[in-house]
Amino acid sequence: MVEIKLKKGKDKAVNQRHPWVFSGALDKIKGKPENGDVIRLLDANNDFLAYGYYNDQSRVAVRLLEWDENIGVDQAWYEQKIKTAIAGRAHLLADNDTTAARLIFSEADFLPGLIVDQYADFLSVQILSSGIEKAKDIIIAVLVELLQPKGIFDRSDATARTHEGITAENGLLWGEAPAEFIEVKENGIKYHINIAEGQKSGFYCDQRDNRKLLASYTKGKSVLDCFSYSGGFSLNAFAQGAAEVTSVDSSALAIETLKQNIAINKFDENKHIAIQSDVNKQLRQFNDEGKKFDVVVLDPPKYAPSRSALDRAARAYKDLNRRGLLLLESGGLLATFSCSGAVDIDTFKQIIAWAALDAGKEVQVIYQFCQPEDHPVRLSFPEGEYLKGLLVRVV
Ligand code: SAH
């Protein structure tokens, strides 16, 4: 096995079990590893540190897998990691009220670059590192053995792959192809998911708990669900007796799917308005018209893909939230989210404080949202924490 030696003093994060080694920390490579090969990582004294995937295309040159020298990264290793991850989610899927969950969440589950989402009888997989790509056949075999899905679909068409020098994939990996729309349930609510064409892996199951929690504030209320996608917040609000819901998204497929979802849950479509539009434009228009809502949801896509984009993203979040707050009166609620890992909760609070000041509103935070348990945060990998939100009441 190829051995890679670290520069002196570069082993601290590795010893703290952080799974990333940057290319600048590497000293010598003994042998010629191919991208995706498992290598032995050594410290400057040639002592063993960990096993990891090597990649010369990526800023993260080694993605660490295993810190115990006596445990090789073989089929049994993958089996054990996958089994543990699935077992951790079993109770979420136990009562058939919820049939969509993230089973494997990359570094958080010790499988850097592997994301597996279960959607009823199908699995939607993203392979985002060359190491996982090389182990693909083993991983598929283990998933099939443990879960017996109808089919496994590859949704790896993410930009992350290009950083690893592997090309985009989108297609059937195993078994039968899913129908154009398959049905899942989340907290008893039905959703159509288009696994092949939908966003991300088809659905945003990371908002499961937050949708349910927010819905408890929407009985008899008028709700504006911005960046609605297939309607997670809108549908939960209807389930809890919202008086009327307006959903805004720029994607035609999202709006189409949302309308199907209103129908399959037998919610009253006369109480629903779906608008295909840019959210900022729509918020401006509502403000010009003097329109008000009781509850406004803002769940935008990732504005800050990296730390370097933080300033610009902060301005975008501020403008968006200012516009959202302008549509609320005293007692109104804003549920506002950021899925940018680079924006931490304190920064986000600061941004919302600026937005409130600019909107001329006094606000109170009454709840902090986070990512759900099937998107765990490994404490040795804080970068895995990305979703945060605030429930804010206008005083
Ligand atoms: N709230 C959703 C998830 C939102 S994902 C849920 O609970 O499932 C972000 C959504 O924002 C996507 O559906 C995307 O189509 C939409 N989007 C991105 N930019 C937009 C814009 N400028 N205006 C309106 N929608 C936008």
Coordinates of C-alpha atoms and ligand atoms in Angstrom, one line a residue:
M1 CA 0.0 0.0 0.0
V2 CA 1.2 3.5 -0.9
E3 CA 2.5 5.5 2.1
I4 CA 2.2 9.3 2.4
K5 CA 4.2 11.2 4.9
L6 CA 3.0 14.4 6.4
K7 CA 5.2 17.5 7.0
K8 CA 6.3 18.0 10.6
G9 CA 3.6 19.5 12.8
K10 CA 0.8 18.8 10.4
D11 CA -0.7 15.8 12.3
K12 CA -2.7 17.7 14.9
A13 CA -6.1 17.8 13.0
V14 CA -5.5 14.1 12.0
N15 CA -5.0 13.1 15.6
Q16 CA -8.2 15.0 16.5
R17 CA -10.0 12.8 13.9
H18 CA -10.7 15.5 11.4
P19 CA -11.1 13.6 8.1
W20 CA -9.5 16.1 5.7
V21 CA -5.8 16.5 4.8
F22 CA -4.9 19.4 2.6
S23 CA -2.4 18.9 -0.2
G24 CA 0.0 21.5 1.4
A25 CA 0.4 19.2 4.4
L26 CA 1.9 16.4 2.4
D27 CA 5.6 15.8 2.5
K28 CA 6.6 12.6 0.7
I29 CA 4.6 10.0 -1.3
K30 CA 6.2 6.6 -1.3
G31 CA 4.8 4.8 -4.4
K32 CA 2.5 6.0 -7.2
P33 CA -1.1 6.1 -5.9
E34 CA -4.0 6.3 -8.3
N35 CA -6.8 8.8 -7.4
G36 CA -9.2 7.0 -5.1
D37 CA -6.7 4.5 -3.8
V38 CA -6.6 3.8 -0.1
I39 CA -3.2 4.9 1.3
R40 CA -1.4 4.8 4.7
L41 CA -0.9 8.2 6.2
L42 CA 2.2 8.6 8.3
D43 CA 3.5 11.4 10.5
A44 CA 6.9 13.1 10.1
N45 CA 8.4 10.3 12.3
N46 CA 7.0 7.6 10.0
D47 CA 4.4 6.5 12.6
F48 CA 1.0 5.3 11.3
L49 CA -1.8 7.9 11.6
A50 CA -4.7 6.7 9.5
Y51 CA -6.0 5.1 6.2
G52 CA -7.5 7.4 3.7
Y53 CA -8.5 8.0 0.0
Y54 CA -5.9 9.8 -2.1
N55 CA -6.7 12.3 -4.8
D56 CA -4.2 14.6 -6.5
Q57 CA -7.0 16.7 -8.2
S58 CA -8.6 17.9 -5.0
R59 CA -7.6 20.5 -2.5
V60 CA -8.4 17.8 0.1
A61 CA -5.6 15.4 -1.0
V62 CA -6.5 12.7 1.5
R63 CA -9.9 11.9 3.0
L64 CA -9.4 9.9 6.1
L65 CA -11.4 6.7 6.8
E66 CA -9.9 4.7 9.6
W67 CA -7.5 5.5 12.4
D68 CA -6.9 2.0 13.7
E69 CA -4.0 0.4 11.9
N70 CA -5.3 -3.1 12.5
I71 CA -8.6 -2.5 10.7
G72 CA -8.1 -2.6 7.0
V73 CA -10.5 -0.8 4.6
D74 CA -12.0 -3.8 3.0
Q75 CA -15.5 -5.2 2.2
A76 CA -16.1 -5.9 5.9
W77 CA -15.2 -2.4 6.8
Y78 CA -17.7 -0.9 4.3
E79 CA -20.3 -3.3 5.5
Q80 CA -19.8 -2.2 9.1
K81 CA -19.9 1.5 8.3
I82 CA -23.0 1.2 6.2
K83 CA -24.8 -1.1 8.7
T84 CA -24.1 1.4 11.5
A85 CA -25.4 4.3 9.5
I86 CA -28.6 2.5 8.5
A87 CA -29.2 1.3 12.0
G88 CA -29.0 4.9 13.3
R89 CA -31.9 5.9 11.0
A90 CA -34.1 2.8 11.5
H91 CA -36.5 4.3 14.0
L92 CA -37.2 7.3 11.7
L93 CA -38.5 4.8 9.1
A94 CA -40.1 2.3 11.5
D95 CA -43.8 3.3 11.5
N96 CA -44.3 3.9 7.7
D97 CA -45.4 7.5 8.4
T98 CA -42.0 8.6 7.0
T99 CA -40.5 6.7 4.1
A100 CA -37.8 9.2 3.1
A101 CA -34.5 9.7 4.9
R102 CA -30.8 10.2 4.4
L103 CA -29.2 6.9 5.3
I104 CA -25.6 7.9 4.7
F105 CA -24.3 11.4 5.1
S106 CA -20.7 11.4 3.9
E107 CA -18.0 12.3 6.4
A108 CA -20.5 12.3 9.3
D109 CA -20.9 8.5 8.7
F110 CA -17.2 7.9 8.0
L111 CA -17.8 7.5 4.2
P112 CA -16.4 10.7 2.7
G113 CA -18.1 11.5 -0.6
L114 CA -21.0 9.1 -0.2
I115 CA -24.6 10.2 0.2
V116 CA -27.5 7.7 0.2
D117 CA -31.1 8.8 0.4
Q118 CA -33.9 6.3 0.8
Y119 CA -37.1 7.2 -1.0
A120 CA -39.6 4.4 -0.3
D121 CA -38.4 1.4 -2.3
F122 CA -35.6 3.3 -4.1
L123 CA -32.2 4.6 -3.2
S124 CA -30.8 7.8 -4.6
V125 CA -27.0 7.9 -4.4
Q126 CA -24.4 10.7 -4.8
I127 CA -20.8 9.7 -5.3
L128 CA -18.7 12.7 -4.7
S129 CA -15.1 11.4 -4.2
S130 CA -12.9 9.2 -6.3
G131 CA -12.4 6.8 -3.4
I132 CA -16.1 6.1 -3.1
E133 CA -16.2 5.8 -6.9
K134 CA -13.6 3.1 -6.8
A135 CA -15.5 1.2 -4.0
K136 CA -18.8 1.7 -5.8
D137 CA -19.4 -2.0 -6.6
I138 CA -18.8 -3.1 -3.0
I139 CA -21.1 -0.3 -1.7
I140 CA -23.9 -1.2 -4.1
A141 CA -23.6 -4.9 -3.1
V142 CA -23.8 -4.1 0.6
L143 CA -26.8 -1.7 0.1
V144 CA -28.6 -4.3 -1.9
E145 CA -28.0 -7.0 0.7
L146 CA -29.0 -4.9 3.6
L147 CA -32.0 -3.0 2.1
Q148 CA -33.3 -5.0 -0.9
P149 CA -34.3 -1.8 -2.8
K150 CA -36.2 -2.0 -6.1
G151 CA -33.6 0.2 -7.7
I152 CA -30.5 2.4 -7.0
F153 CA -30.3 5.6 -8.9
D154 CA -27.1 7.7 -9.3
R155 CA -27.6 11.4 -8.9
S156 CA -23.9 12.3 -8.8
D157 CA -24.2 15.3 -11.2
A158 CA -22.8 17.6 -8.6
T159 CA -20.0 20.1 -9.1
A160 CA -18.2 18.5 -6.2
R161 CA -17.3 15.6 -8.6
T162 CA -15.4 18.0 -10.9
H163 CA -13.2 19.0 -8.0
E164 CA -12.2 15.3 -7.7
G165 CA -11.6 14.9 -11.4
I166 CA -14.5 12.5 -11.9
T167 CA -17.2 13.1 -14.5
A168 CA -20.9 13.7 -13.8
E169 CA -23.2 10.6 -13.7
N170 CA -26.9 10.4 -13.7
G171 CA -28.4 7.0 -14.2
L172 CA -29.5 3.7 -13.0
L173 CA -26.9 1.8 -11.0
W174 CA -28.8 -1.3 -10.0
G175 CA -32.2 -2.9 -10.4
E176 CA -35.3 -1.2 -11.8
A177 CA -35.6 2.4 -12.9
P178 CA -38.0 4.5 -10.8
A179 CA -41.1 5.8 -12.4
E180 CA -41.1 9.5 -13.4
F181 CA -42.7 10.3 -10.0
I182 CA -42.6 8.0 -7.0
E183 CA -44.5 8.5 -3.8
V184 CA -43.0 8.9 -0.4
K185 CA -44.4 10.0 3.0
E186 CA -42.9 12.3 5.5
N187 CA -44.7 12.7 8.9
G188 CA -47.8 11.3 7.2
I189 CA -47.8 13.8 4.3
K190 CA -47.4 12.4 0.8
Y191 CA -44.9 13.7 -1.7
H192 CA -44.2 12.9 -5.4
I193 CA -40.5 12.8 -6.1
N194 CA -38.8 12.8 -9.4
I195 CA -35.6 11.0 -8.6
A196 CA -34.0 11.5 -12.0
E197 CA -34.8 15.1 -12.6
G198 CA -35.6 16.6 -9.2
Q199 CA -33.1 18.9 -7.4
K200 CA -30.3 17.5 -5.3
S201 CA -31.1 13.8 -4.9
G202 CA -34.8 14.5 -5.6
F203 CA -36.1 15.9 -2.3
Y204 CA -35.0 17.9 0.7
C205 CA -35.5 15.6 3.6
D206 CA -33.2 17.8 5.8
Q207 CA -36.2 20.1 6.5
R208 CA -38.4 17.3 7.9
D209 CA -38.5 18.4 11.5
N210 CA -38.5 22.1 10.7
R211 CA -41.5 21.8 8.5
K212 CA -43.5 20.0 11.1
L213 CA -42.5 22.4 13.9
L214 CA -43.3 25.5 11.9
A215 CA -46.7 24.0 10.9
S216 CA -47.8 24.1 14.5
Y217 CA -47.8 28.0 14.2
T218 CA -49.9 28.1 11.1
K219 CA -53.4 27.1 12.1
G220 CA -55.9 29.6 10.6
K221 CA -53.0 31.7 9.3
S222 CA -52.0 33.1 5.8
V223 CA -48.6 31.6 4.9
L224 CA -46.1 32.6 2.3
D225 CA -43.7 29.8 1.5
C226 CA -40.7 31.2 -0.5
F227 CA -38.4 28.8 -2.3
S228 CA -41.1 26.2 -1.8
Y229 CA -39.7 23.4 -4.1
S230 CA -42.1 20.5 -3.9
G231 CA -44.0 22.2 -1.1
G232 CA -42.6 20.9 2.2
F233 CA -43.6 23.9 4.3
S234 CA -46.8 24.6 2.4
L235 CA -48.1 21.0 2.7
N236 CA -47.3 20.9 6.4
A237 CA -49.1 24.2 7.0
F238 CA -52.2 22.8 5.2
A239 CA -52.1 19.7 7.3
Q240 CA -52.2 21.9 10.4
G241 CA -55.1 24.0 9.1
A242 CA -53.5 27.0 7.5
A243 CA -56.2 29.3 6.1
E244 CA -54.3 30.0 2.9
V245 CA -50.9 29.3 1.5
T246 CA -48.9 31.1 -1.3
S247 CA -45.9 29.2 -2.6
V248 CA -43.2 30.8 -4.7
D249 CA -40.4 29.0 -6.6
S250 CA -38.6 29.8 -9.9
S251 CA -38.5 26.1 -11.1
A252 CA -41.3 24.9 -13.3
L253 CA -40.7 21.2 -12.2
A254 CA -40.9 22.3 -8.5
I255 CA -44.3 24.1 -9.1
E256 CA -45.6 21.1 -11.1
T257 CA -44.6 18.7 -8.4
L258 CA -46.1 20.9 -5.6
K259 CA -49.4 21.0 -7.4
Q260 CA -49.4 17.2 -7.6
N261 CA -48.6 17.1 -3.9
I262 CA -51.5 19.4 -3.0
A263 CA -53.8 17.0 -5.0
I264 CA -52.5 13.7 -3.7
N265 CA -52.9 14.9 -0.1
K266 CA -56.5 16.1 -0.9
F267 CA -55.7 19.6 0.4
D268 CA -58.1 22.4 -0.9
E269 CA -56.4 23.8 -4.0
N270 CA -58.7 26.9 -3.8
K271 CA -56.8 27.9 -0.7
H272 CA -53.5 27.6 -2.5
I273 CA -51.7 30.0 -4.9
A274 CA -48.6 28.7 -6.7
I275 CA -46.4 31.4 -8.3
Q276 CA -43.5 30.5 -10.6
S277 CA -41.2 33.5 -10.1
D278 CA -38.0 34.9 -8.7
V279 CA -38.6 35.3 -5.0
N280 CA -36.9 38.7 -4.6
K281 CA -39.0 40.1 -7.5
Q282 CA -42.2 38.6 -6.0
L283 CA -41.5 39.9 -2.5
R284 CA -40.9 43.4 -4.0
Q285 CA -44.2 43.1 -5.9
F286 CA -46.1 42.0 -2.7
N287 CA -44.6 45.0 -0.9
D288 CA -45.6 47.4 -3.6
E289 CA -49.1 46.0 -3.4
G290 CA -49.2 46.4 0.4
K291 CA -49.8 42.7 0.8
K292 CA -49.3 41.2 4.3
F293 CA -49.0 37.6 5.6
D294 CA -49.1 36.0 9.0
V295 CA -46.2 33.7 8.4
V296 CA -43.3 34.0 5.9
V297 CA -40.9 31.1 5.1
L298 CA -37.6 31.9 3.4
D299 CA -35.6 28.7 2.5
P300 CA -33.2 29.8 -0.2
P301 CA -30.6 27.8 -2.0
K302 CA -27.0 27.9 -0.7
Y303 CA -25.9 31.6 -1.2
A304 CA -22.3 31.1 0.1
P305 CA -20.7 28.0 -1.5
S306 CA -17.4 28.9 0.3
R307 CA -16.0 31.3 2.9
S308 CA -14.7 33.6 0.1
A309 CA -18.3 34.2 -0.9
L310 CA -19.4 35.1 2.6
D311 CA -19.6 38.9 2.1
R312 CA -21.7 38.8 -1.0
A313 CA -23.9 36.0 0.5
A314 CA -24.4 38.0 3.7
R315 CA -25.8 41.0 1.6
A316 CA -28.1 38.6 -0.3
Y317 CA -29.4 37.1 2.9
K318 CA -29.9 40.5 4.4
D319 CA -31.9 41.9 1.4
L320 CA -34.0 38.8 1.2
N321 CA -34.9 38.8 4.9
R322 CA -35.6 42.6 4.8
R323 CA -38.1 42.0 2.0
G324 CA -39.7 39.1 3.9
L325 CA -40.0 41.1 7.1
L326 CA -41.7 44.0 5.4
L327 CA -44.7 41.7 4.6
L328 CA -45.2 41.0 8.3
E329 CA -47.2 43.0 10.9
S330 CA -46.9 42.9 14.7
G331 CA -47.2 39.2 15.8
G332 CA -46.2 37.9 12.4
L333 CA -43.6 35.1 12.1
L334 CA -40.6 34.8 9.9
A335 CA -39.0 31.3 9.5
T336 CA -35.7 32.0 7.8
F337 CA -33.0 29.5 6.9
S338 CA -29.5 29.2 5.5
C339 CA -28.0 26.0 4.2
S340 CA -24.6 27.6 3.7
G341 CA -22.0 25.9 5.8
A342 CA -19.9 29.0 5.7
V343 CA -22.6 31.1 7.5
D344 CA -22.7 30.0 11.1
I345 CA -25.6 30.6 13.5
D346 CA -24.0 33.7 15.1
T347 CA -23.3 35.3 11.7
F348 CA -26.8 34.4 10.6
K349 CA -28.3 36.1 13.7
Q350 CA -26.3 39.2 12.9
I351 CA -27.5 39.2 9.3
I352 CA -31.2 38.9 10.4
A353 CA -30.6 41.7 13.0
W354 CA -29.4 44.0 10.2
A355 CA -32.4 43.0 8.0
A356 CA -34.8 43.8 10.9
L357 CA -33.1 47.2 11.4
D358 CA -33.4 48.0 7.7
A359 CA -37.0 46.9 7.6
G360 CA -37.8 49.0 10.7
K361 CA -39.0 46.0 12.7
E362 CA -38.3 45.0 16.3
V363 CA -37.9 41.2 16.4
Q364 CA -37.5 38.3 18.8
V365 CA -36.0 35.0 18.1
I366 CA -38.4 32.4 19.5
Y367 CA -36.8 29.2 18.1
Q368 CA -33.5 28.0 16.5
F369 CA -33.8 25.4 13.7
C370 CA -31.1 22.9 12.8
Q371 CA -30.5 19.9 10.6
P372 CA -32.2 16.7 11.5
E373 CA -30.8 13.5 13.0
D374 CA -30.3 11.8 9.7
H375 CA -27.9 14.6 8.8
P376 CA -25.7 14.2 11.9
V377 CA -22.8 16.4 12.8
R378 CA -19.7 14.5 13.7
L379 CA -18.0 16.7 16.3
S380 CA -14.6 16.0 14.8
F381 CA -16.0 17.4 11.5
P382 CA -17.8 20.7 12.2
E383 CA -17.9 21.4 8.5
G384 CA -20.8 18.9 8.3
E385 CA -23.1 21.4 10.0
Y386 CA -24.8 23.4 7.3
L387 CA -28.5 23.9 7.9
K388 CA -29.6 26.5 10.4
G389 CA -32.7 28.7 10.8
L390 CA -34.4 31.2 13.1
L391 CA -38.1 31.5 13.9
V392 CA -38.5 35.2 14.5
R393 CA -41.5 37.1 15.8
V394 CA -42.2 40.7 14.9
V395 CA -42.9 42.6 18.1
Ligands
SAH1 N1 -38.3 24.7 1.0 C1 -38.0 23.6 0.1 C2 -36.6 23.5 -0.3 C3 -36.0 24.7 -1.0 S1 -34.7 24.4 -2.0 C4 -38.5 22.3 0.8 O1 -39.0 22.4 1.9 O2 -38.5 21.3 0.1 C5 -34.5 25.9 -2.8 C6 -35.5 26.2 -3.9 O3 -35.3 27.5 -4.3 C7 -35.4 25.3 -5.1 O4 -36.7 24.7 -5.3 C8 -35.1 26.3 -6.3 O5 -35.8 26.0 -7.5 C9 -35.6 27.6 -5.7 N2 -34.9 28.8 -6.2 C10 -33.6 29.1 -6.3 N3 -33.4 30.4 -6.6 C11 -34.6 30.9 -6.7 C12 -35.1 32.3 -6.9 N4 -34.2 33.3 -7.2 N5 -36.4 32.5 -6.9 C13 -37.3 31.5 -6.6 N6 -36.9 30.3 -6.3 C14 -35.6 30.0 -6.4

